[in-house]
PDB file of C-alpha atoms in Angstrom:
ATOM      1  CA  MET A   1     -19.346  -5.816  21.429  1.00 59.00           C
ATOM      2  CA  ASN A   2     -18.538  -3.149  19.073  1.00 70.00           C
ATOM      3  CA  ARG A   3     -15.206  -4.765  18.349  1.00 70.00           C
ATOM      4  CA  VAL A   4     -16.829  -8.195  17.626  1.00 73.00           C
ATOM      5  CA  LEU A   5     -18.980  -6.499  15.332  1.00 74.00           C
ATOM      6  CA  ARG A   6     -16.453  -4.839  13.370  1.00 74.00           C
ATOM      7  CA  ILE A   7     -14.665  -8.067  12.873  1.00 74.00           C
ATOM      8  CA  ALA A   8     -17.737  -9.840  11.963  1.00 80.00           C
ATOM      9  CA  ALA A   9     -19.556  -7.673   9.858  1.00 80.00           C
ATOM     10  CA  PRO A  10     -16.821  -7.733   6.986  1.00 81.00           C
ATOM     11  CA  LEU A  11     -16.676 -11.566   7.539  1.00 84.00           C
ATOM     12  CA  VAL A  12     -20.284 -12.160   6.873  1.00 88.00           C
ATOM     13  CA  TRP A  13     -20.453  -9.911   3.955  1.00 90.00           C
ATOM     14  CA  GLY A  14     -17.525 -11.557   2.428  1.00 88.00           C
ATOM     15  CA  ALA A  15     -19.174 -14.893   2.887  1.00 90.00           C
ATOM     16  CA  MET A  16     -22.465 -13.602   1.611  1.00 93.00           C
ATOM     17  CA  PHE A  17     -20.487 -12.183  -1.523  1.00 93.00           C
ATOM     18  CA  LEU A  18     -18.643 -15.323  -2.284  1.00 91.00           C
ATOM     19  CA  GLY A  19     -22.112 -17.441  -2.175  1.00 93.00           C
ATOM     20  CA  ALA A  20     -23.944 -14.881  -4.258  1.00 94.00           C
ATOM     21  CA  TRP A  21     -20.761 -15.273  -6.899  1.00 93.00           C
ATOM     22  CA  GLN A  22     -20.927 -19.257  -6.501  1.00 93.00           C
ATOM     23  CA  TRP A  23     -24.783 -19.267  -7.154  1.00 95.00           C
ATOM     24  CA  LEU A  24     -24.590 -16.908 -10.120  1.00 93.00           C
ATOM     25  CA  VAL A  25     -22.108 -18.789 -11.926  1.00 92.00           C
ATOM     26  CA  VAL A  26     -23.726 -22.198 -11.175  1.00 92.00           C
ATOM     27  CA  SER A  27     -27.484 -20.845 -11.778  1.00 92.00           C
ATOM     28  CA  ARG A  28     -26.451 -19.251 -15.097  1.00 89.00           C
ATOM     29  CA  ASN A  29     -24.282 -22.005 -16.190  1.00 90.00           C
ATOM     30  CA  ILE A  30     -21.540 -19.196 -16.765  1.00 89.00           C
ATOM     31  CA  LYS A  31     -18.533 -20.866 -18.687  1.00 88.00           C
ATOM     32  CA  PRO A  32     -15.059 -20.960 -16.732  1.00 86.00           C
ATOM     33  CA  PHE A  33     -13.208 -19.079 -19.090  1.00 85.00           C
ATOM     34  CA  LEU A  34     -15.823 -16.015 -18.516  1.00 87.00           C
ATOM     35  CA  LEU A  35     -15.908 -16.345 -14.849  1.00 90.00           C
ATOM     36  CA  PRO A  36     -14.913 -19.501 -12.691  1.00 92.00           C
ATOM     37  CA  LYS A  37     -16.566 -20.478  -9.381  1.00 93.00           C
ATOM     38  CA  PRO A  38     -14.910 -19.284  -6.008  1.00 93.00           C
ATOM     39  CA  THR A  39     -14.541 -23.142  -5.380  1.00 93.00           C
ATOM     40  CA  ALA A  40     -12.922 -23.518  -8.516  1.00 92.00           C
ATOM     41  CA  ILE A  41     -10.453 -20.829  -7.617  1.00 94.00           C
ATOM     42  CA  TRP A  42     -10.069 -22.403  -4.313  1.00 93.00           C
ATOM     43  CA  SER A  43      -9.198 -25.787  -5.904  1.00 93.00           C
ATOM     44  CA  VAL A  44      -6.659 -24.171  -8.007  1.00 92.00           C
ATOM     45  CA  LEU A  45      -5.064 -22.704  -4.782  1.00 92.00           C
ATOM     46  CA  ILE A  46      -4.875 -25.611  -2.792  1.00 92.00           C
ATOM     47  CA  ASN A  47      -3.199 -27.745  -6.070  1.00 92.00           C
ATOM     48  CA  ASN A  48      -0.949 -25.050  -6.711  1.00 91.00           C
ATOM     49  CA  LYS A  49       0.202 -23.487  -3.457  1.00 90.00           C
ATOM     50  CA  SER A  50       3.824 -24.034  -3.979  1.00 92.00           C
ATOM     51  CA  LEU A  51       3.939 -22.268  -7.103  1.00 92.00           C
ATOM     52  CA  ILE A  52       1.529 -19.363  -6.019  1.00 93.00           C
ATOM     53  CA  GLY A  53       3.345 -18.991  -2.912  1.00 93.00           C
ATOM     54  CA  ASN A  54       6.764 -18.465  -4.962  1.00 94.00           C
ATOM     55  CA  ALA A  55       5.231 -15.997  -7.391  1.00 93.00           C
ATOM     56  CA  ALA A  56       3.933 -14.048  -4.299  1.00 94.00           C
ATOM     57  CA  LYS A  57       7.088 -13.939  -2.406  1.00 95.00           C
ATOM     58  CA  ALA A  58       8.891 -12.364  -5.522  1.00 94.00           C
ATOM     59  CA  THR A  59       5.951 -10.080  -5.878  1.00 95.00           C
ATOM     60  CA  ALA A  60       5.826  -9.248  -1.894  1.00 95.00           C
ATOM     61  CA  THR A  61       9.905  -8.805  -1.853  1.00 95.00           C
ATOM     62  CA  ASN A  62       9.626  -6.249  -4.502  1.00 95.00           C
ATOM     63  CA  ALA A  63       6.587  -4.523  -3.201  1.00 95.00           C
ATOM     64  CA  LEU A  64       8.222  -4.364   0.761  1.00 96.00           C
ATOM     65  CA  ILE A  65      11.782  -3.056  -0.613  1.00 96.00           C
ATOM     66  CA  GLY A  66      10.277  -0.347  -2.886  1.00 95.00           C
ATOM     67  CA  LEU A  67       7.895   0.510   0.003  1.00 95.00           C
ATOM     68  CA  VAL A  68      10.459   0.833   2.422  1.00 96.00           C
ATOM     69  CA  ALA A  69      12.987   2.712   0.342  1.00 96.00           C
ATOM     70  CA  GLY A  70      10.248   4.966  -0.807  1.00 95.00           C
ATOM     71  CA  SER A  71       9.015   5.772   2.246  1.00 95.00           C
ATOM     72  CA  ILE A  72      12.721   6.590   3.861  1.00 95.00           C
ATOM     73  CA  ALA A  73      13.172   8.942   1.181  1.00 94.00           C
ATOM     74  CA  ALA A  74       9.840  10.430   1.276  1.00 93.00           C
ATOM     75  CA  ILE A  75      10.493  11.066   5.143  1.00 93.00           C
ATOM     76  CA  LEU A  76      14.197  12.656   4.535  1.00 93.00           C
ATOM     77  CA  VAL A  77      12.901  14.853   1.737  1.00 92.00           C
ATOM     78  CA  ALA A  78       9.687  15.996   3.977  1.00 91.00           C
ATOM     79  CA  PHE A  79      12.147  16.924   6.649  1.00 89.00           C
ATOM     80  CA  VAL A  80      14.172  18.927   4.040  1.00 90.00           C
ATOM     81  CA  ALA A  81      11.425  20.650   2.595  1.00 88.00           C
ATOM     82  CA  GLN A  82       9.936  21.582   6.203  1.00 86.00           C
ATOM     83  CA  ARG A  83      13.237  23.332   7.038  1.00 83.00           C
ATOM     84  CA  PHE A  84      13.587  25.056   3.668  1.00 83.00           C
ATOM     85  CA  SER A  85      10.526  26.611   2.008  1.00 80.00           C
ATOM     86  CA  THR A  86      12.719  27.017  -1.601  1.00 81.00           C
ATOM     87  CA  VAL A  87      13.133  23.281  -1.380  1.00 80.00           C
ATOM     88  CA  ARG A  88       9.324  22.812  -0.442  1.00 80.00           C
ATOM     89  CA  SER A  89       8.409  24.822  -3.510  1.00 81.00           C
ATOM     90  CA  LEU A  90      10.046  22.824  -5.955  1.00 82.00           C
ATOM     91  CA  ILE A  91       9.716  19.304  -4.284  1.00 81.00           C
ATOM     92  CA  ASN A  92       5.775  19.694  -4.267  1.00 76.00           C
ATOM     93  CA  PRO A  93       5.086  19.912  -8.231  1.00 81.00           C
ATOM     94  CA  ILE A  94       7.889  17.490  -8.897  1.00 79.00           C
ATOM     95  CA  SER A  95       6.497  14.896  -6.579  1.00 75.00           C
ATOM     96  CA  ALA A  96       2.602  15.607  -7.794  1.00 76.00           C
ATOM     97  CA  ALA A  97       4.287  15.309 -11.401  1.00 77.00           C
ATOM     98  CA  PHE A  98       5.661  11.752 -10.591  1.00 73.00           C
ATOM     99  CA  ASN A  99       2.422  10.863  -8.678  1.00 72.00           C
ATOM    100  CA  THR A 100       0.407  11.498 -11.898  1.00 75.00           C
ATOM    101  CA  MET A 101       2.668   9.392 -14.210  1.00 75.00           C
ATOM    102  CA  PRO A 102       1.048   5.868 -14.758  1.00 77.00           C
ATOM    103  CA  ILE A 103       3.033   2.931 -14.069  1.00 73.00           C
ATOM    104  CA  VAL A 104       2.494   1.773 -17.667  1.00 71.00           C
ATOM    105  CA  ALA A 105       4.744   4.258 -19.099  1.00 76.00           C
ATOM    106  CA  LEU A 106       7.053   3.982 -16.152  1.00 80.00           C
ATOM    107  CA  GLY A 107       7.630   0.099 -16.488  1.00 83.00           C
ATOM    108  CA  PRO A 108       9.174  -0.173 -19.922  1.00 84.00           C
ATOM    109  CA  ILE A 109      11.270   2.774 -19.391  1.00 86.00           C
ATOM    110  CA  PHE A 110      13.090   1.418 -16.212  1.00 88.00           C
ATOM    111  CA  TYR A 111      13.021  -2.036 -17.665  1.00 88.00           C
ATOM    112  CA  ASN A 112      15.288  -0.256 -20.342  1.00 87.00           C
ATOM    113  CA  MET A 113      17.326   1.360 -17.704  1.00 88.00           C
ATOM    114  CA  PHE A 114      18.119  -1.180 -15.318  1.00 87.00           C
ATOM    115  CA  GLY A 115      17.716  -4.457 -17.644  1.00 83.00           C
ATOM    116  CA  SER A 116      14.651  -6.881 -17.780  1.00 79.00           C
ATOM    117  CA  THR A 117      16.762  -9.610 -15.765  1.00 81.00           C
ATOM    118  CA  SER A 118      16.541  -7.498 -12.737  1.00 83.00           C
ATOM    119  CA  ASP A 119      14.194  -6.548 -10.070  1.00 89.00           C
ATOM    120  CA  THR A 120      15.516  -3.303  -9.831  1.00 90.00           C
ATOM    121  CA  ALA A 121      13.186  -1.495 -12.282  1.00 90.00           C
ATOM    122  CA  ARG A 122      10.122  -2.987 -10.135  1.00 92.00           C
ATOM    123  CA  ARG A 123      11.369  -1.881  -7.035  1.00 93.00           C
ATOM    124  CA  VAL A 124      12.276   1.817  -8.351  1.00 93.00           C
ATOM    125  CA  VAL A 125       8.429   2.055  -9.612  1.00 92.00           C
ATOM    126  CA  VAL A 126       7.091   0.750  -6.075  1.00 94.00           C
ATOM    127  CA  ALA A 127       9.302   3.357  -4.560  1.00 94.00           C
ATOM    128  CA  LEU A 128       8.069   6.175  -6.581  1.00 90.00           C
ATOM    129  CA  VAL A 129       4.502   5.337  -6.127  1.00 91.00           C
ATOM    130  CA  ALA A 130       5.090   5.091  -2.430  1.00 93.00           C
ATOM    131  CA  PHE A 131       6.993   8.170  -1.963  1.00 92.00           C
ATOM    132  CA  PHE A 132       4.158  10.780  -2.709  1.00 90.00           C
ATOM    133  CA  PRO A 133       1.443   9.647  -0.207  1.00 91.00           C
ATOM    134  CA  VAL A 134       4.289   9.410   2.850  1.00 94.00           C
ATOM    135  CA  PHE A 135       5.800  12.581   1.794  1.00 93.00           C
ATOM    136  CA  VAL A 136       2.862  14.689   1.612  1.00 90.00           C
ATOM    137  CA  ASN A 137       1.175  13.441   4.883  1.00 92.00           C
ATOM    138  CA  VAL A 138       4.408  14.009   6.906  1.00 92.00           C
ATOM    139  CA  LEU A 139       5.197  17.081   5.348  1.00 90.00           C
ATOM    140  CA  LYS A 140       1.779  18.092   6.406  1.00 89.00           C
ATOM    141  CA  GLY A 141       2.266  16.973   9.929  1.00 88.00           C
ATOM    142  CA  LEU A 142       5.264  18.661  10.049  1.00 86.00           C
ATOM    143  CA  THR A 143       4.007  22.105   8.864  1.00 84.00           C
ATOM    144  CA  GLN A 144       0.829  21.875  10.332  1.00 79.00           C
ATOM    145  CA  VAL A 145       1.057  22.383  13.857  1.00 74.00           C
ATOM    146  CA  GLU A 146      -1.291  24.103  16.275  1.00 71.00           C
ATOM    147  CA  PRO A 147      -0.948  27.869  16.689  1.00 72.00           C
ATOM    148  CA  VAL A 148      -0.871  27.527  20.435  1.00 69.00           C
ATOM    149  CA  HIS A 149       1.776  25.137  20.822  1.00 66.00           C
ATOM    150  CA  GLU A 150       3.953  27.280  18.366  1.00 67.00           C
ATOM    151  CA  GLU A 151       3.286  30.095  20.560  1.00 67.00           C
ATOM    152  CA  LEU A 152       3.802  28.400  23.950  1.00 69.00           C
ATOM    153  CA  MET A 153       7.270  27.220  22.781  1.00 69.00           C
ATOM    154  CA  ARG A 154       8.252  30.388  21.102  1.00 72.00           C
ATOM    155  CA  SER A 155       7.523  32.090  24.432  1.00 69.00           C
ATOM    156  CA  TYR A 156       9.895  29.445  26.056  1.00 64.00           C
ATOM    157  CA  ALA A 157      12.479  30.766  23.543  1.00 64.00           C
ATOM    158  CA  ALA A 158      12.848  27.078  22.649  1.00 67.00           C
ATOM    159  CA  SER A 159      15.229  26.271  19.653  1.00 65.00           C
ATOM    160  CA  ASP A 160      14.111  25.117  16.382  1.00 68.00           C
ATOM    161  CA  VAL A 161      15.508  21.572  17.174  1.00 71.00           C
ATOM    162  CA  ALA A 162      13.591  21.590  20.211  1.00 72.00           C
ATOM    163  CA  PHE A 163      10.300  22.871  18.632  1.00 71.00           C
ATOM    164  CA  LEU A 164      11.012  20.027  16.298  1.00 72.00           C
ATOM    165  CA  LYS A 165      11.430  17.212  18.670  1.00 75.00           C
ATOM    166  CA  LEU A 166       8.725  18.369  20.937  1.00 72.00           C
ATOM    167  CA  VAL A 167       6.280  19.481  18.849  1.00 78.00           C
ATOM    168  CA  ARG A 168       6.662  18.802  14.862  1.00 80.00           C
ATOM    169  CA  LEU A 169       7.731  15.018  15.259  1.00 82.00           C
ATOM    170  CA  PRO A 170       4.670  14.107  17.522  1.00 83.00           C
ATOM    171  CA  ASN A 171       2.129  15.910  15.277  1.00 83.00           C
ATOM    172  CA  ALA A 172       3.695  14.325  12.344  1.00 85.00           C
ATOM    173  CA  LEU A 173       3.504  10.927  13.880  1.00 87.00           C
ATOM    174  CA  GLY A 174      -0.257  10.402  12.992  1.00 86.00           C
ATOM    175  CA  TYR A 175       0.441  11.540   9.689  1.00 90.00           C
ATOM    176  CA  LEU A 176       3.045   9.183   9.032  1.00 91.00           C
ATOM    177  CA  THR A 177       1.023   6.278   9.794  1.00 91.00           C
ATOM    178  CA  THR A 178      -1.609   7.287   7.445  1.00 90.00           C
ATOM    179  CA  GLY A 179       0.532   7.966   4.778  1.00 92.00           C
ATOM    180  CA  LEU A 180       2.202   4.249   5.197  1.00 92.00           C
ATOM    181  CA  ARG A 181      -1.096   2.736   5.169  1.00 91.00           C
ATOM    182  CA  VAL A 182      -1.932   4.256   1.751  1.00 91.00           C
ATOM    183  CA  ALA A 183       1.566   3.522   0.485  1.00 93.00           C
ATOM    184  CA  ALA A 184       1.473  -0.036   1.820  1.00 93.00           C
ATOM    185  CA  SER A 185      -1.547  -0.754  -0.536  1.00 90.00           C
ATOM    186  CA  LEU A 186      -0.531   1.025  -3.223  1.00 92.00           C
ATOM    187  CA  SER A 187       2.774  -0.648  -3.158  1.00 94.00           C
ATOM    188  CA  VAL A 188       1.302  -3.901  -3.819  1.00 93.00           C
ATOM    189  CA  ILE A 189      -0.984  -2.660  -6.724  1.00 92.00           C
ATOM    190  CA  ALA A 190       2.287  -1.246  -8.357  1.00 92.00           C
ATOM    191  CA  ALA A 191       4.525  -4.212  -7.771  1.00 92.00           C
ATOM    192  CA  VAL A 192       1.804  -6.482  -9.230  1.00 92.00           C
ATOM    193  CA  VAL A 193       0.930  -3.819 -12.445  1.00 90.00           C
ATOM    194  CA  VAL A 194       4.612  -3.285 -13.294  1.00 90.00           C
ATOM    195  CA  GLU A 195       5.255  -7.027 -13.678  1.00 90.00           C
ATOM    196  CA  TYR A 196       2.726  -7.174 -16.771  1.00 85.00           C
ATOM    197  CA  PHE A 197       5.274  -5.034 -18.833  1.00 81.00           C
ATOM    198  CA  GLY A 198       8.229  -7.163 -18.818  1.00 78.00           C
ATOM    199  CA  GLY A 199      10.957  -8.255 -16.720  1.00 78.00           C
ATOM    200  CA  LEU A 200      11.300 -11.842 -15.016  1.00 80.00           C
ATOM    201  CA  GLN A 201       8.322 -13.968 -15.239  1.00 81.00           C
ATOM    202  CA  ASN A 202       8.399 -14.827 -11.570  1.00 87.00           C
ATOM    203  CA  GLY A 203       5.676 -12.616  -9.940  1.00 90.00           C
ATOM    204  CA  LEU A 204       1.906 -12.593  -9.556  1.00 92.00           C
ATOM    205  CA  GLY A 205       1.350 -10.153 -12.490  1.00 91.00           C
ATOM    206  CA  SER A 206       3.270 -12.163 -15.054  1.00 90.00           C
ATOM    207  CA  ARG A 207       1.754 -15.121 -14.003  1.00 91.00           C
ATOM    208  CA  VAL A 208      -1.971 -13.494 -14.142  1.00 92.00           C
ATOM    209  CA  SER A 209      -1.108 -12.403 -17.804  1.00 89.00           C
ATOM    210  CA  ASN A 210       0.610 -15.780 -18.809  1.00 90.00           C
ATOM    211  CA  ALA A 211      -2.305 -17.566 -17.443  1.00 91.00           C
ATOM    212  CA  MET A 212      -4.964 -15.565 -19.339  1.00 89.00           C
ATOM    213  CA  LYS A 213      -3.002 -15.934 -22.491  1.00 87.00           C
ATOM    214  CA  LEU A 214      -3.340 -19.783 -21.946  1.00 87.00           C
ATOM    215  CA  SER A 215      -7.285 -19.318 -21.101  1.00 87.00           C
ATOM    216  CA  GLN A 216      -6.335 -20.656 -17.729  1.00 90.00           C
ATOM    217  CA  THR A 217      -8.993 -18.165 -16.090  1.00 92.00           C
ATOM    218  CA  PRO A 218      -9.297 -20.086 -12.839  1.00 92.00           C
ATOM    219  CA  LYS A 219      -5.743 -20.091 -12.306  1.00 93.00           C
ATOM    220  CA  ALA A 220      -5.544 -16.208 -13.166  1.00 93.00           C
ATOM    221  CA  TRP A 221      -8.235 -15.925 -10.422  1.00 94.00           C
ATOM    222  CA  ALA A 222      -5.949 -17.574  -8.097  1.00 94.00           C
ATOM    223  CA  TYR A 223      -3.182 -15.470  -8.527  1.00 95.00           C
ATOM    224  CA  ILE A 224      -5.408 -12.206  -8.136  1.00 93.00           C
ATOM    225  CA  THR A 225      -6.671 -13.582  -5.229  1.00 93.00           C
ATOM    226  CA  SER A 226      -3.158 -14.002  -3.776  1.00 94.00           C
ATOM    227  CA  ALA A 227      -2.333 -10.498  -4.467  1.00 93.00           C
ATOM    228  CA  ILE A 228      -5.455  -9.341  -2.946  1.00 92.00           C
ATOM    229  CA  LEU A 229      -4.345 -11.300   0.352  1.00 93.00           C
ATOM    230  CA  MET A 230      -1.061  -9.711   0.025  1.00 94.00           C
ATOM    231  CA  GLY A 231      -2.622  -6.187  -0.158  1.00 91.00           C
ATOM    232  CA  LEU A 232      -4.472  -6.862   2.664  1.00 91.00           C
ATOM    233  CA  LEU A 233      -1.294  -8.295   4.790  1.00 93.00           C
ATOM    234  CA  PHE A 234       0.711  -5.187   3.777  1.00 93.00           C
ATOM    235  CA  TYR A 235      -2.429  -3.200   4.966  1.00 90.00           C
ATOM    236  CA  VAL A 236      -2.646  -4.971   8.167  1.00 89.00           C
ATOM    237  CA  ALA A 237       1.054  -4.219   8.732  1.00 90.00           C
ATOM    238  CA  GLY A 238       0.553  -0.780   8.632  1.00 86.00           C
ATOM    239  CA  LEU A 239      -2.555  -0.829  11.197  1.00 84.00           C
ATOM    240  CA  LEU A 240       0.114  -2.871  13.746  1.00 87.00           C
ATOM    241  CA  PHE A 241       2.775  -0.085  12.962  1.00 86.00           C
ATOM    242  CA  GLU A 242       0.337   2.454  13.873  1.00 82.00           C
ATOM    243  CA  ARG A 243      -0.551   0.651  17.215  1.00 83.00           C
ATOM    244  CA  PHE A 244       3.177   0.111  17.804  1.00 82.00           C
ATOM    245  CA  ALA A 245       3.980   3.608  17.189  1.00 78.00           C
ATOM    246  CA  MET A 246       0.858   5.553  18.870  1.00 76.00           C
ATOM    247  CA  PRO A 247      -0.353   3.048  21.527  1.00 73.00           C
ATOM    248  CA  TRP A 248      -2.321   6.006  23.250  1.00 64.00           C
ATOM    249  CA  ASN A 249      -4.360   6.633  19.985  1.00 64.00           C
ATOM    250  CA  THR A 250      -5.497   2.799  20.162  1.00 57.00           C
ATOM    251  CA  ARG A 251      -6.427   3.089  23.861  1.00 54.00           C
ATOM    252  CA  ARG A 252      -8.343   6.112  23.064  1.00 55.00           C
ATOM    253  CA  GLN A 253      -9.943   4.590  20.238  1.00 54.00           C
ATOM    254  CA  ALA A 254     -11.060   1.577  22.350  1.00 51.00           C
ATOM    255  CA  ALA A 255     -12.422   3.715  25.242  1.00 49.00           C
ATOM    256  CA  ASP A 256     -14.598   5.534  22.430  1.00 51.00           C
ATOM    257  CA  SER A 257     -16.063   2.197  21.545  1.00 53.00           C
TER     258      SER A 257
END
């Protein structure tokens, strides 16, 4: 019953929100260039599904490649930082500095470095955005182990490799899945936003910008809707990865509910 409610509640809320949006636009006679009706956005989605699908595919490819590259780099750096405290003291402020740097500033710089006709700039931006949450979470999972576990392994004279395999890695797995869920959503946002500032005009971000310049507001909202759905898809993929990597956690949550 609880599982049904968890699924039904957001669907009902979403339907109510869309209904209120439709009613507001119709009752207030709001012009389409200010706020289009959900039905108008849906009509654009259906009539331009091939065009929107191609744009979504281009953006999703950049987001996925950047997410995978940034996550792999974050995991490797986290392992090195866990092993060497000097590296950890150097990497932490650098990663925090990159995390605070806005995409608006990074986009034009990387377009100038890698060329405006290449997708490399966009993928590098996504990788940098995805790097920080994965790195922070994995490093936390590798270093913040239960003292009792550490004392037990030391009492058995376990080697560093055995301690890493039996204690640190299982402890870091839950942190990794959390970091990936956050990075998955951020990767889509980064991939869409960086398309506003140059490069190939084949992604959702550039199409939204072009549609707004031409006062095609319903079409712009259709592209935005596609980006939202893509973000949800990436987030669900993160949840599925957690189910696959930690099936015992899923069974425990089901038992609690």
